[in-house]
mmCIF file of C-alpha atoms (C1' of nucleotides) in Angstrom:
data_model
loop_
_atom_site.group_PDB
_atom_site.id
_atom_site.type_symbol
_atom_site.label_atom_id
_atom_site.label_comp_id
_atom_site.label_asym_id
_atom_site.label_seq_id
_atom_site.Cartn_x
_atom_site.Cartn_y
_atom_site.Cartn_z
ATOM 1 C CA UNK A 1 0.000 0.000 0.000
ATOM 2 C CA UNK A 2 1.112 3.532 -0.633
ATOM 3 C CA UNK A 3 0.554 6.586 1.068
ATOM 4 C CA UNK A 4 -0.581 10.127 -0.362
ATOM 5 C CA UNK A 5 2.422 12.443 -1.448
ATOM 6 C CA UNK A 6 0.880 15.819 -0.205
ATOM 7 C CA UNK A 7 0.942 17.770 -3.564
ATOM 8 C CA UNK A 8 1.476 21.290 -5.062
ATOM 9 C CA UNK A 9 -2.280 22.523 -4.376
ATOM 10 C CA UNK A 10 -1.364 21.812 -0.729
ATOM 11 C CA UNK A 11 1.284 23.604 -0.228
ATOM 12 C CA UNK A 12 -0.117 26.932 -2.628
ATOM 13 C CA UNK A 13 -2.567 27.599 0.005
ATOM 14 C CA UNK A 14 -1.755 30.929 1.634
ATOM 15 C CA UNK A 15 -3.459 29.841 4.550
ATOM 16 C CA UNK A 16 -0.587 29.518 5.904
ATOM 17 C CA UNK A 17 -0.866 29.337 10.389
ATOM 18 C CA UNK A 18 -3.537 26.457 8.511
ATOM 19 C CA UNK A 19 -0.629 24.801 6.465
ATOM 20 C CA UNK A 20 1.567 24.667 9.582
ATOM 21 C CA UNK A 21 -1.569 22.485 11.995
ATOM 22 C CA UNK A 22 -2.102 20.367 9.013
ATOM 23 C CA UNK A 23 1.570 19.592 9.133
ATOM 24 C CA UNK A 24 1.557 18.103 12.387
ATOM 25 C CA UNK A 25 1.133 14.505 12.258
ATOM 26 C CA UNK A 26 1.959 14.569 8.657
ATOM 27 C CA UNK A 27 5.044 12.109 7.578
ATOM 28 C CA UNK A 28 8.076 13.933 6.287
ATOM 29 C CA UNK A 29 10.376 11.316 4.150
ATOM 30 C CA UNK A 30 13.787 11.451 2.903
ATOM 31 C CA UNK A 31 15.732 9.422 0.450
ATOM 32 C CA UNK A 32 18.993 10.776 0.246
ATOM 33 C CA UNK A 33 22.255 8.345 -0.391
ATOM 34 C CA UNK A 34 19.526 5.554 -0.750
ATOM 35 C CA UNK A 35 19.260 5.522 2.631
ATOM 36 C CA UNK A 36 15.506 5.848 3.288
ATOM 37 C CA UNK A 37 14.326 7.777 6.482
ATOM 38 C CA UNK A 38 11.092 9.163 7.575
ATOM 39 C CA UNK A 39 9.386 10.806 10.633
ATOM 40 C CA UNK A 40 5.649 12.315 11.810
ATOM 41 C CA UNK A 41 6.413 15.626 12.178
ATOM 42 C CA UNK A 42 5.635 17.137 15.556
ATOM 43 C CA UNK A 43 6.406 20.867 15.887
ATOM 44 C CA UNK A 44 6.391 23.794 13.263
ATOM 45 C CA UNK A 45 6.607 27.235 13.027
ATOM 46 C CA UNK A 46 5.596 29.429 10.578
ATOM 47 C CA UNK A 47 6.940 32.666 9.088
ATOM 48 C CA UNK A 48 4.248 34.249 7.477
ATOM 49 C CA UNK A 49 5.478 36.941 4.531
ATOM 50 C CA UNK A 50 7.088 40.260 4.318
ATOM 51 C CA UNK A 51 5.115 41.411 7.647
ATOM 52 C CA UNK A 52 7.056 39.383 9.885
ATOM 53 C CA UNK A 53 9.725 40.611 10.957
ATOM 54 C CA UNK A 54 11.093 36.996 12.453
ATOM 55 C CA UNK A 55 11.363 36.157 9.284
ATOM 56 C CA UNK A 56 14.416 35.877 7.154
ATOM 57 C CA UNK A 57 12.339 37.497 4.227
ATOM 58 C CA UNK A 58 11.163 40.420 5.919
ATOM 59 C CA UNK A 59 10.110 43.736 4.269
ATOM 60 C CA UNK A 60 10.897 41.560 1.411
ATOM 61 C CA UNK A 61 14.123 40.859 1.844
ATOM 62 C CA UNK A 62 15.127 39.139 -1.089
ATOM 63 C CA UNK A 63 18.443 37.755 -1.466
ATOM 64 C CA UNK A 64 20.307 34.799 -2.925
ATOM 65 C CA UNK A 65 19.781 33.007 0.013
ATOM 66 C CA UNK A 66 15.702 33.816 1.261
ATOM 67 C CA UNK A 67 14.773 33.827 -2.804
ATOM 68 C CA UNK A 68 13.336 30.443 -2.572
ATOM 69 C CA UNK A 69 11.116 31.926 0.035
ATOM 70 C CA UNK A 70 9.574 33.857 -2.623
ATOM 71 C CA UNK A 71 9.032 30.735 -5.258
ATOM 72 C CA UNK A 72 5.604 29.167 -5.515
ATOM 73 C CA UNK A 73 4.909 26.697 -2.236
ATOM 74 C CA UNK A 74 6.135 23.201 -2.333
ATOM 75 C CA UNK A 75 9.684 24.212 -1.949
ATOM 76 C CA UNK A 76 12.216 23.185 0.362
ATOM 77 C CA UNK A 77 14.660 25.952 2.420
ATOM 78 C CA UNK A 78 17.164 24.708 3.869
ATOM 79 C CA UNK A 79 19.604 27.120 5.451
ATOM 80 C CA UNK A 80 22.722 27.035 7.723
ATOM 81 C CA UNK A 81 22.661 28.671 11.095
ATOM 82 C CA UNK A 82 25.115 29.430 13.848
ATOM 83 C CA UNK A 83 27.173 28.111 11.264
ATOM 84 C CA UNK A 84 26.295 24.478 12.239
ATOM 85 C CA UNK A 85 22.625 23.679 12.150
ATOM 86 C CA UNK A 86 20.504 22.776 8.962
ATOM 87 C CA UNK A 87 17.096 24.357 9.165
ATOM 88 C CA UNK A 88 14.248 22.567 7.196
ATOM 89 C CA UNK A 89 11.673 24.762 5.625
ATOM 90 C CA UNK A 90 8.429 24.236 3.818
ATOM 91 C CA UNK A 91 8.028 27.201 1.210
ATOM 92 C CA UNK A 92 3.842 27.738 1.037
ATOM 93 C CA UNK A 93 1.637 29.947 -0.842
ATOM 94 C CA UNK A 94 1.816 31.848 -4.101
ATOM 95 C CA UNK A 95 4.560 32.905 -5.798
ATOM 96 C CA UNK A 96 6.072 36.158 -4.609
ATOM 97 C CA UNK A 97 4.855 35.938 -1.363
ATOM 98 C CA UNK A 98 7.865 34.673 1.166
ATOM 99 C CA UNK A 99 5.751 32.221 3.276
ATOM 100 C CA UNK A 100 7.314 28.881 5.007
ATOM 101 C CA UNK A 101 7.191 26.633 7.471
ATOM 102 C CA UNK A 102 9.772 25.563 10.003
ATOM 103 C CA UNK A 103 9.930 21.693 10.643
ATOM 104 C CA UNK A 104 11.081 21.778 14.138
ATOM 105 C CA UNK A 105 10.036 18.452 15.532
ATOM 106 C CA UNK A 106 9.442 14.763 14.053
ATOM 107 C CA UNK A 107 9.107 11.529 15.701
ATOM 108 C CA UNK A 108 11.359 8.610 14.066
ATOM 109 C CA UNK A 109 9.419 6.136 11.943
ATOM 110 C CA UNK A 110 11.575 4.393 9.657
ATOM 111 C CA UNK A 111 15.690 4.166 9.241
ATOM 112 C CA UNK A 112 16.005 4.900 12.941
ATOM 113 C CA UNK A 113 19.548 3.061 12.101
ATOM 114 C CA UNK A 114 20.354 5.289 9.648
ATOM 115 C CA UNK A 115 19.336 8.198 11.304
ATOM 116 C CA UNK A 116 21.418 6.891 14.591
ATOM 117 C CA UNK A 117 24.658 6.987 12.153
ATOM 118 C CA UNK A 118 24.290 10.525 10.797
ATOM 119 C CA UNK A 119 23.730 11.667 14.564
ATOM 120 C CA UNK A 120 26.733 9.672 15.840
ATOM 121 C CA UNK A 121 24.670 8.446 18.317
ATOM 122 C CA UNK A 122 24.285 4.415 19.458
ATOM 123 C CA UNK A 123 21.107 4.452 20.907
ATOM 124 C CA UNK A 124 17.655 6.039 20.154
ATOM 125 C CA UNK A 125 16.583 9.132 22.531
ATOM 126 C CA UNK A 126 14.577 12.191 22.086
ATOM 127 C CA UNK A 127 17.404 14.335 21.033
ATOM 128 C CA UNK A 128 17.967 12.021 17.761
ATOM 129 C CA UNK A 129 14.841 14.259 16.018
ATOM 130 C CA UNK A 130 14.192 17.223 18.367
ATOM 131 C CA UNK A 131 14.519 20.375 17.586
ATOM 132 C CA UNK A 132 15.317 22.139 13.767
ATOM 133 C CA UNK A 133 19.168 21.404 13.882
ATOM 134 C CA UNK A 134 18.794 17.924 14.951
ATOM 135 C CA UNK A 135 15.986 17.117 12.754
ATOM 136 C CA UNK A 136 17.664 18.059 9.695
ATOM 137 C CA UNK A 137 20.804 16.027 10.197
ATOM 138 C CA UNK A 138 18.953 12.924 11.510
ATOM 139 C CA UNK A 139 17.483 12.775 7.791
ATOM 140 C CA UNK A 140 20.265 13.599 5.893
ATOM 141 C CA UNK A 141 19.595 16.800 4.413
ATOM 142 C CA UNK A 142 21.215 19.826 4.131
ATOM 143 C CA UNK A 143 22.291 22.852 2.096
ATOM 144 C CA UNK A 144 22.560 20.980 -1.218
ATOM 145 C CA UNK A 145 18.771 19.965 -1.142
ATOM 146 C CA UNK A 146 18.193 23.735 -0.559
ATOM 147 C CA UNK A 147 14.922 24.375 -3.271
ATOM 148 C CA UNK A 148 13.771 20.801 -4.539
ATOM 149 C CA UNK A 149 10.555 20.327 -5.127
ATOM 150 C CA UNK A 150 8.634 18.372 -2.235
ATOM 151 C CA UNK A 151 6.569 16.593 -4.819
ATOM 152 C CA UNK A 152 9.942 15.015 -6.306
ATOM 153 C CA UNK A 153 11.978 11.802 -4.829
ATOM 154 C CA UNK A 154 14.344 13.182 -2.368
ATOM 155 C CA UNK A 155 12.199 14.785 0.000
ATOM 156 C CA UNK A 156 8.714 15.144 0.249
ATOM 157 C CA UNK A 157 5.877 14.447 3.361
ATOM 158 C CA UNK A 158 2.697 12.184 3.122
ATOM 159 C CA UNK A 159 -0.437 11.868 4.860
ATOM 160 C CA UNK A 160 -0.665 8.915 6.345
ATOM 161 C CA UNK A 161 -4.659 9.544 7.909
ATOM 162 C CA UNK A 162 -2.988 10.847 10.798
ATOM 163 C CA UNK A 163 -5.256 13.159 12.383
ATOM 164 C CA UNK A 164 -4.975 15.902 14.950
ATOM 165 C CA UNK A 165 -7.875 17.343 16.836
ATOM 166 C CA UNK A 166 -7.531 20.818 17.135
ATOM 167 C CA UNK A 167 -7.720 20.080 20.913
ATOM 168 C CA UNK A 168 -4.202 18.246 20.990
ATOM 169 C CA UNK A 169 -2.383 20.931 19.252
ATOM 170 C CA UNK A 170 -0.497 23.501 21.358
ATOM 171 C CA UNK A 171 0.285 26.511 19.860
ATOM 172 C CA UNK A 172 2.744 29.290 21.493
ATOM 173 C CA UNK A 173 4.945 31.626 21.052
ATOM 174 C CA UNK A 174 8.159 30.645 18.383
ATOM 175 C CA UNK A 175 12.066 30.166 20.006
ATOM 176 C CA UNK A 176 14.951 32.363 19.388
ATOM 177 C CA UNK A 177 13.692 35.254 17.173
ATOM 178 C CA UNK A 178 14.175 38.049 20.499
ATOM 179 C CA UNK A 179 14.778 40.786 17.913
ATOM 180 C CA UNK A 180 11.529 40.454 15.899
ATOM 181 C CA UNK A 181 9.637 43.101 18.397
ATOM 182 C CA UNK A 182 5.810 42.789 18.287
ATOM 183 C CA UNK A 183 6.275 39.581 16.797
ATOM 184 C CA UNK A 184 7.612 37.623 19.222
ATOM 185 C CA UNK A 185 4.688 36.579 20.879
ATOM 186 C CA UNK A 186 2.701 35.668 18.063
ATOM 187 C CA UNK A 187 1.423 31.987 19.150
ATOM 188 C CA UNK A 188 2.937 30.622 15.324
ATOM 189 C CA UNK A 189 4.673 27.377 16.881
ATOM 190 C CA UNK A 190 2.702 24.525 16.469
ATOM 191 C CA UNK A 191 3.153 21.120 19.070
ATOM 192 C CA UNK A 192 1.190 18.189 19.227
ATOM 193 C CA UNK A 193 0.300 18.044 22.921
ATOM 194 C CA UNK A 194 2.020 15.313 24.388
ATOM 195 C CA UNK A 195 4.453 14.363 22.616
ATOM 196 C CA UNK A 196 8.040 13.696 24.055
ATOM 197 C CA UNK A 197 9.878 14.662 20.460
ATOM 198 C CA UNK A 198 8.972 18.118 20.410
ATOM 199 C CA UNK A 199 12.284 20.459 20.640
ATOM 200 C CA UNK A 200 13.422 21.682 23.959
ATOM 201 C CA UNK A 201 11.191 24.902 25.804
ATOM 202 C CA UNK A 202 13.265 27.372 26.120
ATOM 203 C "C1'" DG B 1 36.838 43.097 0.827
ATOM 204 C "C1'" DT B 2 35.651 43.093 5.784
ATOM 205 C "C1'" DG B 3 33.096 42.394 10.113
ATOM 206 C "C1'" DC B 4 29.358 40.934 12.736
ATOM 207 C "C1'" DG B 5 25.909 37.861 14.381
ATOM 208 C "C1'" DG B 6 22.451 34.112 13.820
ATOM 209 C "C1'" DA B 7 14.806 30.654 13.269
ATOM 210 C "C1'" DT B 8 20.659 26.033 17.806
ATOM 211 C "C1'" DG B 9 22.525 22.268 20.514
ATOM 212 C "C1'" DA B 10 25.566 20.393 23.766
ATOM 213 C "C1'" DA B 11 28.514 20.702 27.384
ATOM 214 C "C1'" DC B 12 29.576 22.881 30.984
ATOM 215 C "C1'" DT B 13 29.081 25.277 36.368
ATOM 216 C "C1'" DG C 1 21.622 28.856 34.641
ATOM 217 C "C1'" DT C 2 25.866 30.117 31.118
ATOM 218 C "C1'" DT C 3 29.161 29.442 27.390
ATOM 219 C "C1'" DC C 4 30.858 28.180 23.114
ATOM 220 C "C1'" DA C 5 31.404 25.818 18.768
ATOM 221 C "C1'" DT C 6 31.838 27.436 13.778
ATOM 222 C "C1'" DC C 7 30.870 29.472 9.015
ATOM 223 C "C1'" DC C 8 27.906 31.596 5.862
ATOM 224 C "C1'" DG C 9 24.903 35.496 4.738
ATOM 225 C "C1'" DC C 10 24.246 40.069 4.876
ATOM 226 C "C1'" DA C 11 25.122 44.953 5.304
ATOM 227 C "C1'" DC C 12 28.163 47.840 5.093
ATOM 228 C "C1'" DT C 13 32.907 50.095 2.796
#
DNA sequence: GTGCGGATGAACT
DNA sequence: GTTCATCCGCACT
């Protein structure tokens, strides 16, 4: 049996606090190397165009790096930060408007071995998946998958009938963005209530 | 060309 | 709770 590969008219909606609930329980997969991994994704934040000013793409900031931001939705970002971390990204919405969403939690489904071996890590625990940085190296990607197409065969996320009641998601405010002023506290991070592979409070 | 700091994580005290 | 690793992107000159 297979399992629905969200598609383009998903990820075009510019509903985009919307896009980031649907998200959760939602599978993201990866098939880099051959090595097959996947995850239900957990956590998400979203960054919601050229208003926001914790995003990257702010007053419409447009650069070599945040351009992808501005494609069509069904994009990936994928950025470095701190000069260490991959960050995952789902580009949403229309094109020209910088919407994405942050993948910031999954829980390990498949190719928890592989995933082990890119961590360095011998046995499973919540930090293999938690959090952005972790996330992104448990399932192989980073920089060079930067702007594929989530409907291709690298990366992409299903629905597997997974479904979260609005009363088991847990929004607050998003991590690490103290310089974005009145946007701080906007309640745009996204948890499934519960669950132990969400990334640290801070 | 140069300098500063980041959508973090891990290892400390 | 604090500190630090580590390098690219961005805003200047």
């Amino acid at each position: 049996m297979s399992f629905a590969k969200l598609d383009k008219a998903f990820y075009t909606s510019s509903e985009t606090l919307w896009l980031a609930k649907q998200l959760l329980g939602k599978v993201l997969v990866t098939e880099t190397n051959g090595e097959k991994t996947t995850g239900k994704i957990v956590e998400t934040e979203a960054y919601i165009g050229p208003a926001d000013k914790a995003s990257h793409a702010y007053n419409n900031r447009k650069t070599d790096r945040t351009k992808v931001m501005f494609e069509e939705g069904g994009l990936s970002y994928i950025y470095l930060c701190y000069g260490i971390h991959q960050m995952f990204n789902v580009v949403t919405g229309r094109a020209g408007i910088p919407h994405a969403i942050l993948i910031r939690g999954v829980e390990p489904l498949e190719g928890i071995n592989v995933m082990l071996g890119r961590r360095k890590m011998k046995e499973k625990a919540y930090r293999l998946t938690a959090g952005p940085g972790c996330l992104a190296e448990a399932m192989g990607l980073n920089r060079e998958h930067n702007g594929l197409s989530l409907t291709g065969n690298v990366v992409w996320i299903e629905d597997r009938g997974v479904v979260v009641p609005e009363k088991n998601i847990l929004a607050s405010p998003r991590v690490g963005i103290d310089y974005a002023e009145e946007y701080i506290k906007k309640p745009w991070r996204f948890r499934i209530k519960g669950s132990p592979w969400t990334s640290p409070a801070k």
